[in-house]
Short mmCIF file of C-alpha atoms and ligand atoms in Angstrom, two decimals:
data_model
loop_
_atom_site.label_atom_id
_atom_site.label_comp_id
_atom_site.label_asym_id
_atom_site.label_seq_id
_atom_site.Cartn_x
_atom_site.Cartn_y
_atom_site.Cartn_z
CA MET A 200 48.70 110.29 98.03
CA SER A 201 51.22 111.48 95.52
CA ASN A 202 49.96 114.98 96.26
CA VAL A 203 50.88 114.61 99.89
CA ILE A 204 54.33 113.40 98.97
CA GLU A 205 54.81 116.34 96.61
CA GLN A 206 53.73 118.72 99.33
CA ILE A 207 56.13 117.23 101.78
CA GLU A 208 58.90 117.32 99.18
CA SER A 209 58.31 120.98 98.44
CA GLN A 210 58.30 121.76 102.13
CA ILE A 211 61.62 120.01 102.51
CA ALA A 212 63.06 121.88 99.54
CA LYS A 213 62.12 125.22 101.08
CA LEU A 214 63.68 124.32 104.38
CA SER A 215 66.90 126.14 104.93
CA SER A 216 68.94 125.10 107.87
CA LYS A 217 70.72 128.27 108.96
CA ALA A 218 72.93 126.74 111.55
CA VAL A 219 75.73 129.13 112.53
CA LYS A 220 78.94 127.26 112.85
CA LYS A 221 80.50 128.14 116.14
CA ASN A 222 83.35 125.95 116.96
CA THR A 223 83.73 125.32 120.65
CA GLY A 224 86.10 123.37 122.77
CA THR A 225 87.37 123.06 126.29
CA ILE A 226 90.54 123.90 128.11
CA ARG A 227 92.75 120.86 128.54
CA THR A 228 95.49 122.56 130.51
CA VAL A 229 96.29 126.14 131.38
CA ALA A 230 99.55 127.43 132.82
CA ASP A 231 102.02 130.27 132.42
CA GLY A 232 99.81 132.28 130.10
CA VAL A 233 99.35 129.41 127.67
CA ALA A 234 96.27 127.23 127.29
CA LYS A 235 96.00 123.90 125.49
CA LEU A 236 92.55 123.37 124.04
CA ASP A 237 90.53 120.33 123.08
CA GLY A 238 87.94 120.25 120.35
CA LEU A 239 88.58 123.41 118.35
CA SER A 240 88.70 121.57 115.06
CA ASP A 241 88.18 124.60 112.87
CA VAL A 242 90.35 127.40 114.17
CA MET A 243 92.67 129.61 112.09
CA TYR A 244 96.27 130.41 112.90
CA ASN A 245 96.31 133.72 114.82
CA GLU A 246 92.55 133.64 115.31
CA MET A 247 91.14 135.14 118.49
CA VAL A 248 89.37 132.66 120.73
CA GLN A 249 87.02 133.67 123.50
CA PHE A 250 87.33 132.41 127.06
CA PRO A 251 84.71 132.82 129.76
CA GLY A 252 85.14 136.03 131.72
CA GLY A 253 86.33 138.09 128.74
CA ALA A 254 89.87 136.81 128.35
CA ILE A 255 91.05 136.38 124.81
CA GLY A 256 93.43 133.83 123.42
CA ILE A 257 95.36 133.65 120.18
CA ALA A 258 95.70 130.29 118.50
CA LEU A 259 99.38 129.78 117.74
CA ASN A 260 99.91 126.03 117.64
CA LEU A 261 97.49 124.07 115.50
CA GLU A 262 98.12 120.40 116.11
CA GLU A 263 96.21 117.27 115.24
CA ASP A 264 94.63 116.67 118.60
CA GLU A 265 94.97 120.02 120.37
CA VAL A 266 95.32 123.74 119.87
CA GLY A 267 97.92 125.76 121.76
CA CYS A 268 97.10 129.37 122.43
CA VAL A 269 98.47 132.27 124.42
CA VAL A 270 96.05 134.01 126.75
CA LEU A 271 95.73 137.78 126.93
CA GLY A 272 94.07 138.86 130.11
CA ASP A 273 93.63 137.21 133.45
CA VAL A 274 94.87 133.64 133.23
CA ALA A 275 94.24 133.02 136.91
CA GLN A 276 90.48 132.91 136.32
CA LEU A 277 90.68 130.11 133.78
CA LYS A 278 90.58 126.45 134.71
CA GLU A 279 90.57 123.03 133.13
CA GLY A 280 87.29 122.16 131.41
CA ASP A 281 86.21 125.79 130.78
CA GLU A 282 84.49 126.31 127.47
CA VAL A 283 86.22 128.23 124.70
CA ALA A 284 84.82 129.39 121.36
CA THR A 285 86.30 130.59 118.10
CA THR A 286 85.44 134.13 116.97
CA GLY A 287 86.25 133.90 113.27
CA LYS A 288 88.36 137.04 113.60
CA LEU A 289 92.08 137.44 113.30
CA LEU A 290 93.61 139.46 116.08
CA SER A 291 93.43 143.17 115.29
CA VAL A 292 94.05 146.49 116.98
CA PRO A 293 92.47 149.95 116.64
CA VAL A 294 94.41 152.28 114.34
CA GLY A 295 94.26 155.91 113.28
CA LYS A 296 95.10 159.40 114.43
CA ALA A 297 92.91 159.02 117.51
CA LEU A 298 95.74 157.02 119.04
CA LEU A 299 98.21 159.90 118.90
CA GLY A 300 99.14 161.14 122.35
CA ARG A 301 97.93 157.92 123.92
CA VAL A 302 99.46 154.95 125.72
CA VAL A 303 97.94 151.59 124.80
CA ASP A 304 98.58 147.95 125.65
CA ALA A 305 99.37 145.17 123.19
CA LEU A 306 95.71 144.97 122.18
CA GLY A 307 95.42 148.71 121.59
CA ARG A 308 93.41 149.32 124.76
CA PRO A 309 94.18 152.60 126.53
CA VAL A 310 96.21 152.29 129.73
CA ASP A 311 96.80 155.98 130.41
CA GLY A 312 93.54 156.74 132.15
CA LYS A 313 92.59 159.34 129.56
CA GLY A 314 89.34 157.62 128.60
CA PRO A 315 88.33 155.55 125.60
CA ILE A 316 89.98 155.93 122.19
CA ASP A 317 87.64 156.82 119.38
CA ALA A 318 89.28 154.77 116.64
CA LYS A 319 87.25 154.23 113.47
CA GLU A 320 89.22 151.34 112.04
CA THR A 321 91.10 148.25 113.09
CA TYR A 322 94.03 146.53 111.40
CA PRO A 323 95.13 142.92 111.83
CA VAL A 324 98.30 142.67 113.90
CA GLU A 325 99.85 140.19 111.50
CA LYS A 326 99.93 141.15 107.89
CA ILE A 327 101.97 140.06 104.92
CA ALA A 328 104.66 142.64 104.28
CA PRO A 329 104.44 144.70 101.08
CA GLY A 330 106.11 143.02 98.10
CA ILE A 331 108.94 144.45 96.06
CA MET A 332 106.74 145.83 93.28
CA VAL A 333 104.86 148.27 95.49
CA ARG A 334 107.96 149.51 97.25
CA LYS A 335 109.89 152.58 96.31
CA SER A 336 113.54 153.14 97.08
CA VAL A 337 114.45 155.15 100.13
CA ASN A 338 115.28 158.74 99.20
CA GLN A 339 113.67 161.08 101.70
CA PRO A 340 115.61 161.85 104.86
CA LEU A 341 114.49 161.16 108.39
CA PHE A 342 116.58 163.37 110.63
CA THR A 343 117.43 162.02 114.06
CA GLY A 344 118.74 165.39 115.22
CA ILE A 345 121.88 163.62 116.40
CA MET A 346 124.81 165.11 114.58
CA ALA A 347 126.98 161.97 114.55
CA ILE A 348 124.15 160.00 112.98
CA ASP A 349 122.68 162.50 110.52
CA SER A 350 126.10 163.38 109.12
CA MET A 351 127.74 159.94 109.02
CA ILE A 352 125.02 157.27 109.18
CA PRO A 353 122.00 158.98 107.61
CA ILE A 354 118.58 157.36 107.82
CA GLY A 355 115.90 157.57 105.14
CA ARG A 356 112.15 157.18 105.37
CA GLY A 357 111.18 153.52 105.00
CA GLN A 358 114.58 152.31 106.20
CA ARG A 359 115.21 149.78 108.99
CA GLU A 360 118.17 150.86 111.10
CA LEU A 361 119.19 148.81 114.10
CA ILE A 362 120.29 150.51 117.33
CA ILE A 363 122.59 148.06 119.05
CA GLY A 364 124.79 148.14 122.15
CA ASP A 365 125.29 146.86 125.67
CA ARG A 366 123.11 147.77 128.63
CA GLY A 367 122.96 151.44 129.45
CA THR A 368 124.86 152.74 126.43
CA GLY A 369 122.21 155.24 125.36
CA LYS A 370 120.11 153.16 122.95
CA THR A 371 116.75 154.35 124.21
CA THR A 372 118.01 157.92 124.37
CA ILE A 373 118.82 157.92 120.65
CA CYS A 374 115.31 156.70 119.83
CA ILE A 375 113.61 159.21 122.13
CA ASP A 376 115.71 162.06 120.73
CA THR A 377 114.71 161.00 117.22
CA ILE A 378 111.02 161.05 118.16
CA ILE A 379 111.43 164.47 119.78
CA ASN A 380 113.20 165.72 116.67
CA GLN A 381 110.27 164.60 114.49
CA ALA A 382 107.88 166.55 116.70
CA ARG A 383 110.10 169.63 116.48
CA ILE A 384 110.31 169.39 112.68
CA ASN A 385 106.55 168.73 112.45
CA LYS A 386 105.82 171.92 114.37
CA VAL A 387 108.11 174.06 112.22
CA GLY A 388 106.90 172.43 109.00
CA LEU A 389 103.20 172.60 109.74
CA ALA A 390 103.50 176.23 110.89
CA SER A 391 105.30 177.16 107.67
CA GLY A 392 102.25 176.08 105.67
CA ALA A 393 104.47 174.49 103.00
CA LYS A 394 102.23 172.28 100.86
CA ASP A 395 104.70 169.48 100.32
CA PHE A 396 105.66 169.19 103.98
CA ARG A 397 105.31 165.63 105.26
CA PRO A 398 105.12 165.25 109.04
CA VAL A 399 106.44 162.10 110.68
CA TYR A 400 104.30 160.39 113.34
CA SER A 401 106.01 158.13 115.84
CA ILE A 402 105.15 154.86 117.51
CA TYR A 403 107.22 153.81 120.49
CA VAL A 404 106.84 150.15 121.43
CA ALA A 405 108.19 149.35 124.89
CA VAL A 406 108.75 145.61 125.32
CA GLY A 407 109.85 143.97 128.55
CA GLN A 408 111.10 147.18 130.13
CA LYS A 409 110.64 148.19 133.72
CA GLN A 410 107.42 150.12 134.16
CA SER A 411 109.38 152.98 135.75
CA ASN A 412 111.50 153.35 132.59
CA VAL A 413 108.43 153.48 130.41
CA VAL A 414 106.91 156.13 132.65
CA ARG A 415 110.11 158.17 132.42
CA THR A 416 110.10 157.91 128.64
CA ILE A 417 106.50 159.06 128.43
CA ALA A 418 107.27 161.98 130.74
CA ALA A 419 110.28 162.98 128.60
CA LEU A 420 108.19 162.92 125.43
CA GLU A 421 105.44 164.92 127.07
CA ALA A 422 107.85 167.52 128.45
CA ALA A 423 109.37 167.94 124.99
CA GLY A 424 105.95 168.43 123.44
CA ALA A 425 106.35 165.25 121.38
CA LEU A 426 103.58 163.11 122.85
CA GLU A 427 100.93 164.64 120.61
CA TYR A 428 102.67 163.11 117.56
CA THR A 429 103.38 159.79 119.24
CA VAL A 430 101.59 156.55 120.04
CA ILE A 431 103.06 154.45 122.85
CA VAL A 432 102.48 150.72 122.91
CA SER A 433 103.49 149.39 126.28
CA ALA A 434 104.11 145.79 127.28
CA PRO A 435 106.33 146.12 130.34
CA ALA A 436 108.31 143.33 131.99
CA ALA A 437 105.48 142.68 134.44
CA ASP A 438 103.06 141.93 131.60
CA ASN A 439 102.67 138.30 130.60
CA PRO A 440 104.93 137.11 127.75
CA ALA A 441 102.01 136.93 125.33
CA ASN A 442 101.52 140.68 125.54
CA GLN A 443 105.24 141.28 125.12
CA TYR A 444 105.28 138.99 122.12
CA LEU A 445 102.36 140.80 120.52
CA ALA A 446 103.21 144.44 121.23
CA PRO A 447 105.67 144.98 118.33
CA PHE A 448 103.17 143.52 115.87
CA SER A 449 100.40 145.74 117.22
CA GLY A 450 102.73 148.73 116.91
CA ALA A 451 103.51 147.74 113.33
CA ALA A 452 99.78 147.63 112.52
CA ILE A 453 99.33 151.12 113.99
CA GLY A 454 102.28 152.32 111.90
CA GLU A 455 100.98 150.66 108.75
CA TRP A 456 97.80 152.69 108.97
CA PHE A 457 99.82 155.89 108.56
CA MET A 458 101.82 154.38 105.70
CA GLU A 459 98.77 153.01 103.88
CA ASN A 460 97.06 156.38 104.16
CA GLY A 461 99.85 158.34 102.53
CA MET A 462 101.61 159.52 105.68
CA ASP A 463 105.07 158.91 107.10
CA ALA A 464 105.64 157.15 110.40
CA LEU A 465 108.55 156.05 112.53
CA ILE A 466 108.41 153.00 114.77
CA VAL A 467 110.81 152.15 117.59
CA TYR A 468 110.94 148.59 118.94
CA ASP A 469 112.60 148.90 122.34
CA ASP A 470 113.80 146.24 122.50
CA LEU A 471 113.79 143.10 120.35
CA SER A 472 116.16 141.19 122.65
CA LYS A 473 113.46 141.17 125.29
CA HIS A 474 110.91 140.39 122.60
CA ALA A 475 112.93 137.32 121.63
CA VAL A 476 113.03 136.23 125.27
CA ALA A 477 109.25 136.56 125.58
CA TYR A 478 108.84 134.54 122.40
CA ARG A 479 111.19 131.90 123.76
CA GLN A 480 109.11 131.60 126.92
CA ILE A 481 105.90 131.14 124.97
CA SER A 482 107.51 128.69 122.60
CA LEU A 483 108.99 126.54 125.31
CA ILE A 484 105.63 126.24 127.02
CA LEU A 485 104.02 125.48 123.67
CA LYS A 486 106.74 122.85 123.26
CA ARG A 487 108.17 124.23 120.09
CA PRO A 488 111.64 122.80 119.54
CA SER A 489 114.46 125.09 120.49
CA GLY A 490 117.55 125.60 118.39
CA ARG A 491 120.54 127.86 118.84
CA GLU A 492 120.92 129.45 122.25
CA ALA A 493 117.63 127.82 123.23
CA TYR A 494 115.65 130.11 120.93
CA PRO A 495 113.07 128.45 118.72
CA GLY A 496 114.25 128.15 115.14
CA ASP A 497 111.59 130.48 113.86
CA VAL A 498 112.68 133.49 115.94
CA PHE A 499 114.50 134.68 112.81
CA TYR A 500 111.24 134.47 110.88
CA LEU A 501 109.49 136.28 113.73
CA HIS A 502 111.75 139.31 113.49
CA SER A 503 112.03 139.31 109.74
CA ARG A 504 108.30 139.34 109.22
CA LEU A 505 108.07 142.19 111.72
CA LEU A 506 110.80 144.32 110.15
CA GLU A 507 109.77 143.59 106.56
CA ARG A 508 106.64 145.58 107.27
CA ALA A 509 108.67 148.78 107.37
CA ALA A 510 108.75 150.17 103.85
CA ARG A 511 108.30 153.11 101.59
CA LEU A 512 105.30 152.47 99.39
CA ASP A 513 104.98 153.82 95.91
CA GLY A 514 102.33 156.53 95.87
CA LYS A 515 101.61 156.11 99.56
CA GLY A 516 103.59 156.77 102.72
CA SER A 517 106.40 155.14 104.62
CA LEU A 518 107.19 153.32 107.83
CA THR A 519 110.72 153.67 109.17
CA ALA A 520 111.81 151.18 111.82
CA LEU A 521 114.39 151.58 114.57
CA PRO A 522 114.66 148.19 116.28
CA VAL A 523 116.81 148.09 119.42
CA ILE A 524 118.98 145.14 120.41
CA GLU A 525 120.92 144.75 123.63
CA THR A 526 124.27 142.96 123.36
CA GLN A 527 126.22 141.20 126.11
CA ALA A 528 129.76 142.55 126.44
CA GLY A 529 129.67 143.99 122.92
CA ASP A 530 129.12 140.57 121.34
CA VAL A 531 127.36 141.19 118.05
CA SER A 532 127.86 137.58 116.97
CA ALA A 533 125.23 136.10 119.30
CA TYR A 534 122.18 134.56 117.66
CA ILE A 535 119.60 137.32 118.04
CA PRO A 536 121.97 140.24 117.16
CA THR A 537 123.24 138.51 114.00
CA ASN A 538 119.69 137.71 112.98
CA VAL A 539 118.51 141.28 113.31
CA ILE A 540 121.69 142.72 111.75
CA SER A 541 121.02 140.61 108.68
CA ILE A 542 117.42 141.76 108.41
CA THR A 543 118.03 145.51 108.73
CA ASP A 544 119.54 148.09 106.36
CA GLY A 545 122.34 148.99 108.72
CA GLN A 546 123.13 149.48 112.37
CA ILE A 547 124.18 152.15 114.81
CA PHE A 548 126.55 150.43 117.18
CA LEU A 549 127.04 152.01 120.59
CA GLU A 550 130.29 151.28 122.40
CA THR A 551 130.51 150.93 126.15
CA ASP A 552 134.11 152.23 126.18
CA LEU A 553 133.18 155.43 124.40
CA PHE A 554 130.16 155.87 126.64
CA ASN A 555 132.32 155.52 129.75
CA GLN A 556 134.85 157.99 128.39
CA GLY A 557 132.06 160.52 128.21
CA ILE A 558 131.80 160.40 124.43
CA ARG A 559 128.01 160.44 124.20
CA PRO A 560 126.17 159.47 122.07
CA ALA A 561 128.68 156.59 122.01
CA VAL A 562 128.40 155.89 118.28
CA SER A 563 131.12 153.60 116.96
CA VAL A 564 132.28 154.91 113.58
CA GLY A 565 133.86 151.68 112.46
CA LEU A 566 130.97 149.37 113.23
CA SER A 567 128.05 151.61 112.27
CA VAL A 568 126.67 151.71 108.75
CA SER A 569 123.63 152.83 106.86
CA ARG A 570 123.31 150.86 103.66
CA VAL A 571 120.55 152.83 101.98
CA GLY A 572 120.38 156.15 103.83
CA SER A 573 122.96 158.11 101.87
CA SER A 574 120.60 158.48 98.93
CA ALA A 575 118.24 160.20 101.34
CA GLN A 576 120.85 162.55 102.72
CA ILE A 577 120.39 166.19 101.73
CA LYS A 578 123.08 167.85 99.66
CA VAL A 579 124.28 170.35 102.23
CA THR A 580 125.09 167.59 104.73
CA LYS A 581 127.02 165.73 102.04
CA GLN A 582 128.92 168.91 101.21
CA VAL A 583 129.94 169.72 104.76
CA GLY A 584 130.09 166.24 106.25
CA GLY A 585 131.17 163.95 103.43
CA LYS A 586 134.64 163.37 104.80
CA LEU A 587 133.81 163.10 108.49
CA LYS A 588 133.47 159.34 108.69
CA GLY A 589 136.86 158.79 107.05
CA GLU A 590 138.55 161.44 109.17
CA LEU A 591 137.14 160.03 112.37
CA ALA A 592 138.02 156.44 111.50
CA GLN A 593 141.56 157.52 110.68
CA PHE A 594 141.75 159.45 113.93
CA ARG A 595 140.82 156.38 115.99
CA GLU A 596 143.50 154.37 114.23
CA LEU A 597 146.20 157.03 114.60
CA ALA A 598 145.29 157.81 118.20
CA ALA A 599 146.04 154.21 119.13
CA PHE A 600 149.53 154.54 117.63
CA ALA A 601 150.20 158.06 118.80
CA GLN A 602 150.18 156.98 122.43
CA PHE A 603 153.49 155.23 121.83
CA GLY A 604 155.44 157.84 119.88
CA SER A 605 156.05 161.48 120.68
CA ASP A 606 157.52 162.90 117.48
CA LEU A 607 154.72 162.94 114.99
CA ASP A 608 154.98 164.40 111.52
CA ALA A 609 152.93 167.45 110.73
CA LYS A 610 150.35 165.59 108.66
CA THR A 611 149.64 163.02 111.37
CA LYS A 612 149.41 165.76 113.94
CA ALA A 613 146.91 167.68 111.81
CA GLN A 614 144.81 164.53 111.41
CA LEU A 615 144.86 163.93 115.14
CA ASP A 616 143.89 167.52 115.86
CA ARG A 617 141.02 167.41 113.41
CA GLY A 618 139.79 164.08 114.75
CA ALA A 619 139.86 165.25 118.36
CA ARG A 620 137.73 168.25 117.40
CA ILE A 621 135.19 166.12 115.53
CA VAL A 622 134.85 163.89 118.60
CA GLU A 623 134.13 166.96 120.73
CA LEU A 624 131.64 168.42 118.26
CA PHE A 625 129.73 165.15 118.13
CA LYS A 626 129.20 165.10 121.88
CA GLN A 627 125.56 165.92 122.38
CA PRO A 628 123.46 165.97 125.54
CA GLN A 629 120.27 163.94 125.57
CA LEU A 630 116.84 165.43 124.79
CA ASN A 631 118.61 167.96 122.66
CA PRO A 632 118.19 167.15 118.98
CA LEU A 633 119.83 169.63 116.63
CA ALA A 634 118.12 170.96 113.52
CA ILE A 635 119.80 169.81 110.32
CA GLU A 636 120.54 173.42 109.28
CA MET A 637 122.34 174.02 112.57
CA GLN A 638 124.33 170.82 112.13
CA ALA A 639 125.32 171.97 108.65
CA ALA A 640 126.44 175.39 109.88
CA ILE A 641 128.63 173.87 112.60
CA LEU A 642 130.15 171.30 110.28
CA TRP A 643 130.79 174.01 107.71
CA ALA A 644 132.74 175.97 110.32
CA LEU A 645 134.73 172.83 111.15
CA GLN A 646 135.45 172.17 107.50
CA LYS A 647 136.66 175.77 107.06
CA ASN A 648 139.02 175.39 110.04
CA TYR A 649 137.23 177.77 112.41
CA PHE A 650 137.73 175.35 115.28
CA ASP A 651 141.40 174.62 114.58
CA SER A 652 142.77 177.37 116.79
CA ILE A 653 140.43 176.53 119.63
CA ASP A 654 141.77 174.26 122.34
CA THR A 655 140.15 170.83 122.24
CA LYS A 656 138.75 171.27 125.75
CA GLN A 657 137.04 174.47 124.62
CA VAL A 658 135.43 173.02 121.49
CA VAL A 659 132.12 172.10 123.17
CA ALA A 660 131.80 175.59 124.65
CA ALA A 661 132.74 177.17 121.32
CA ALA A 662 130.15 175.12 119.44
CA ASN A 663 127.51 176.12 121.98
CA SER A 664 128.38 179.77 121.59
CA LEU A 665 128.22 179.44 117.80
CA LYS A 666 124.78 177.81 118.13
CA ASP A 667 123.55 180.63 120.36
CA TYR A 668 124.92 183.23 118.00
CA LEU A 669 123.26 181.67 114.95
CA THR A 670 119.95 181.09 116.74
CA THR A 671 119.64 184.61 118.05
CA ARG A 672 121.14 186.57 115.16
CA LYS A 673 121.02 184.48 112.00
CA ALA A 674 117.59 182.88 111.90
CA ASP A 675 117.21 183.88 108.23
CA LEU A 676 120.44 182.20 107.23
CA LEU A 677 119.41 179.01 109.06
CA ALA A 678 116.01 179.08 107.37
CA SER A 679 117.57 179.39 103.93
CA ILE A 680 119.92 176.47 104.61
CA ARG A 681 116.88 174.46 105.65
CA ASN A 682 114.87 175.41 102.58
CA GLU A 683 117.57 175.25 99.91
CA ALA A 684 119.27 172.20 101.47
CA LYS A 685 122.50 172.90 99.61
CA LEU A 686 125.40 175.35 99.77
CA SER A 687 124.66 178.16 97.35
CA ASP A 688 127.09 181.08 96.93
CA ALA A 689 124.81 183.28 99.02
CA ILE A 690 124.63 180.75 101.83
CA GLU A 691 128.38 180.25 101.85
CA ALA A 692 128.90 183.97 101.99
CA GLY A 693 126.40 184.22 104.82
CA LEU A 694 128.10 181.42 106.71
CA LYS A 695 131.51 183.02 106.25
CA ALA A 696 130.34 186.42 107.49
CA SER A 697 128.60 184.83 110.47
CA ALA A 698 131.51 182.59 111.40
CA ASP A 699 133.98 185.50 111.18
CA GLU A 700 131.85 187.69 113.38
CA TRP A 701 131.19 184.91 115.88
CA LYS A 702 134.87 183.96 116.03
CA ALA A 703 135.88 187.55 116.76
CA THR A 704 133.41 187.86 119.65
CA PHE A 705 134.25 184.40 120.97
CA ALA A 706 138.00 185.13 120.92
CA ALA A 707 137.43 188.51 122.61
CA LYS A 708 135.42 186.91 125.43
CA LYS A 709 138.18 184.50 126.34
N1 ATP B 1032 123.93 161.81 124.99
C1 ATP B 1032 123.91 161.59 126.31
N2 ATP B 1032 124.45 162.46 127.15
C2 ATP B 1032 124.42 162.25 128.47
N3 ATP B 1032 123.87 161.19 129.06
C3 ATP B 1032 123.31 160.26 128.28
C4 ATP B 1032 123.30 160.41 126.86
N4 ATP B 1032 122.68 159.34 126.34
C5 ATP B 1032 122.31 158.57 127.38
N5 ATP B 1032 122.68 159.11 128.54
C6 ATP B 1032 122.43 158.55 129.89
O1 ATP B 1032 122.89 157.22 129.95
C7 ATP B 1032 121.98 156.39 130.64
C8 ATP B 1032 121.58 155.20 129.78
O2 ATP B 1032 120.85 155.68 128.66
P1 ATP B 1032 119.69 154.82 128.01
O3 ATP B 1032 118.67 154.47 128.99
O4 ATP B 1032 119.27 155.53 126.80
O5 ATP B 1032 120.52 153.52 127.62
P2 ATP B 1032 119.98 152.13 127.09
O6 ATP B 1032 121.08 151.58 126.25
O7 ATP B 1032 118.66 152.28 126.48
O8 ATP B 1032 119.87 151.34 128.46
P3 ATP B 1032 119.12 149.94 128.71
O9 ATP B 1032 120.05 148.91 128.19
O10 ATP B 1032 119.00 149.90 130.19
O11 ATP B 1032 117.84 150.00 127.99
C9 ATP B 1032 120.80 157.26 131.03
O12 ATP B 1032 120.93 157.60 132.38
C10 ATP B 1032 120.93 158.47 130.15
O13 ATP B 1032 120.49 159.61 130.84
MG1 MG B 1033 116.83 151.32 126.91
#
């Protein structure tokens, strides 16, 4: 008898119940891209949940008696009572170089019709930003190719610089030009075979924009030969708010892969105003309490945890972020603009008035700053452009006064003349980033008064003729400015000889 009991006991001891825990529940309500779920007692925040028919949800609200989640995919197919299961996986997207040249949606799925993407790895879309200890200070430049920015508001790798302005003031254009400039520099750098050359890969995240604008942007990048160094994450206005909410985080994950693997990347969030609106929509449906301007209180946390992920990592790479914010009638004191201004390392403020006067890019000197970028600026730009910001600010102040008085003293007149010429030189057509060595040569000529005798209206033409002259005849000089990155005696002599010769031919042509 006891034998039988022992046998049974040993059988029981050997028994292993390998029940897989799969937490399931049902849809309580579903509307507007948000589903409320019953019964998912064991779900993680940001965990993917699986709906019938392939749609995926992300658990965002974990409450006592229900789970609120946003649905990615076709909401129309879902109905009350449908079964839903946890997946045990946090939301992640494919990452890696295979994404370069591709357009993907918020989940990293290709939407450009160029076939599947052969990505080897995935990264979670939400990740804790690198701490202070692993960060390194910003000291390598990231050239936008826009003279007004590179010379006065320089940006460094790992920096977060906000592009802010009203509708249609050229915000997107600045970002696209910067991406194109990276591609141009990458091509020159990689062809030179220099061992320490570090290319910059770009990620352009389009949030809440019209599909036609996104298509135009992609076409511009392709035409400029920049698409091959760029990943585009697209969540247009027609996409549901959940996709728009996610896209910047997916883009950040794609950018982090470059940074973690010792490379440099640039990410553009175009734009975070629309991102905030998408987040507001989701939050209102999820019944999160709203605060200022009807945004949920944690919209600040949303953007800070996104932008904190841009960094320069010690011994690894960097991720530079250019978030875009649209203002209403130049009001930078609204809730979302002030939030993002306080999270970033500076802003490039675009003024509607300047834009309408034809001063494009419409960079406001007074309101634009770069708090960390100057340590990344190369020496030659400091040498030729150090005084520009002051001169231009003074010019704007004096110009306001000068309208009222006619007899100006010689010093004021000289300041006005100089300022007017700087304004002209900084005018730059779109899709036309300028190499840093070319910027330096032009600013050197300005500093040495080569433009003083040229009529203000002729300054743009003169600068173009100087550019042509240097490009066609002085490629060596430009290359040595690029490589030495400072004004040596030889370079100054070269610049002087070139400027004299150019000036003589330019004057003769007139
Ligand atoms: N440097 C420039 N020179 C000439 N035209 C420009 C320049 N920059 C922008 N533009 C023109 O101004 C218009 C608005 O530019 P853009 O789309 O970049 O502005 P935006 O601020 O991003 O607009 P939105 O608020 O609609 O997103 C475009 O038609 C563009 O071609
Ligand atoms: Mg835009």
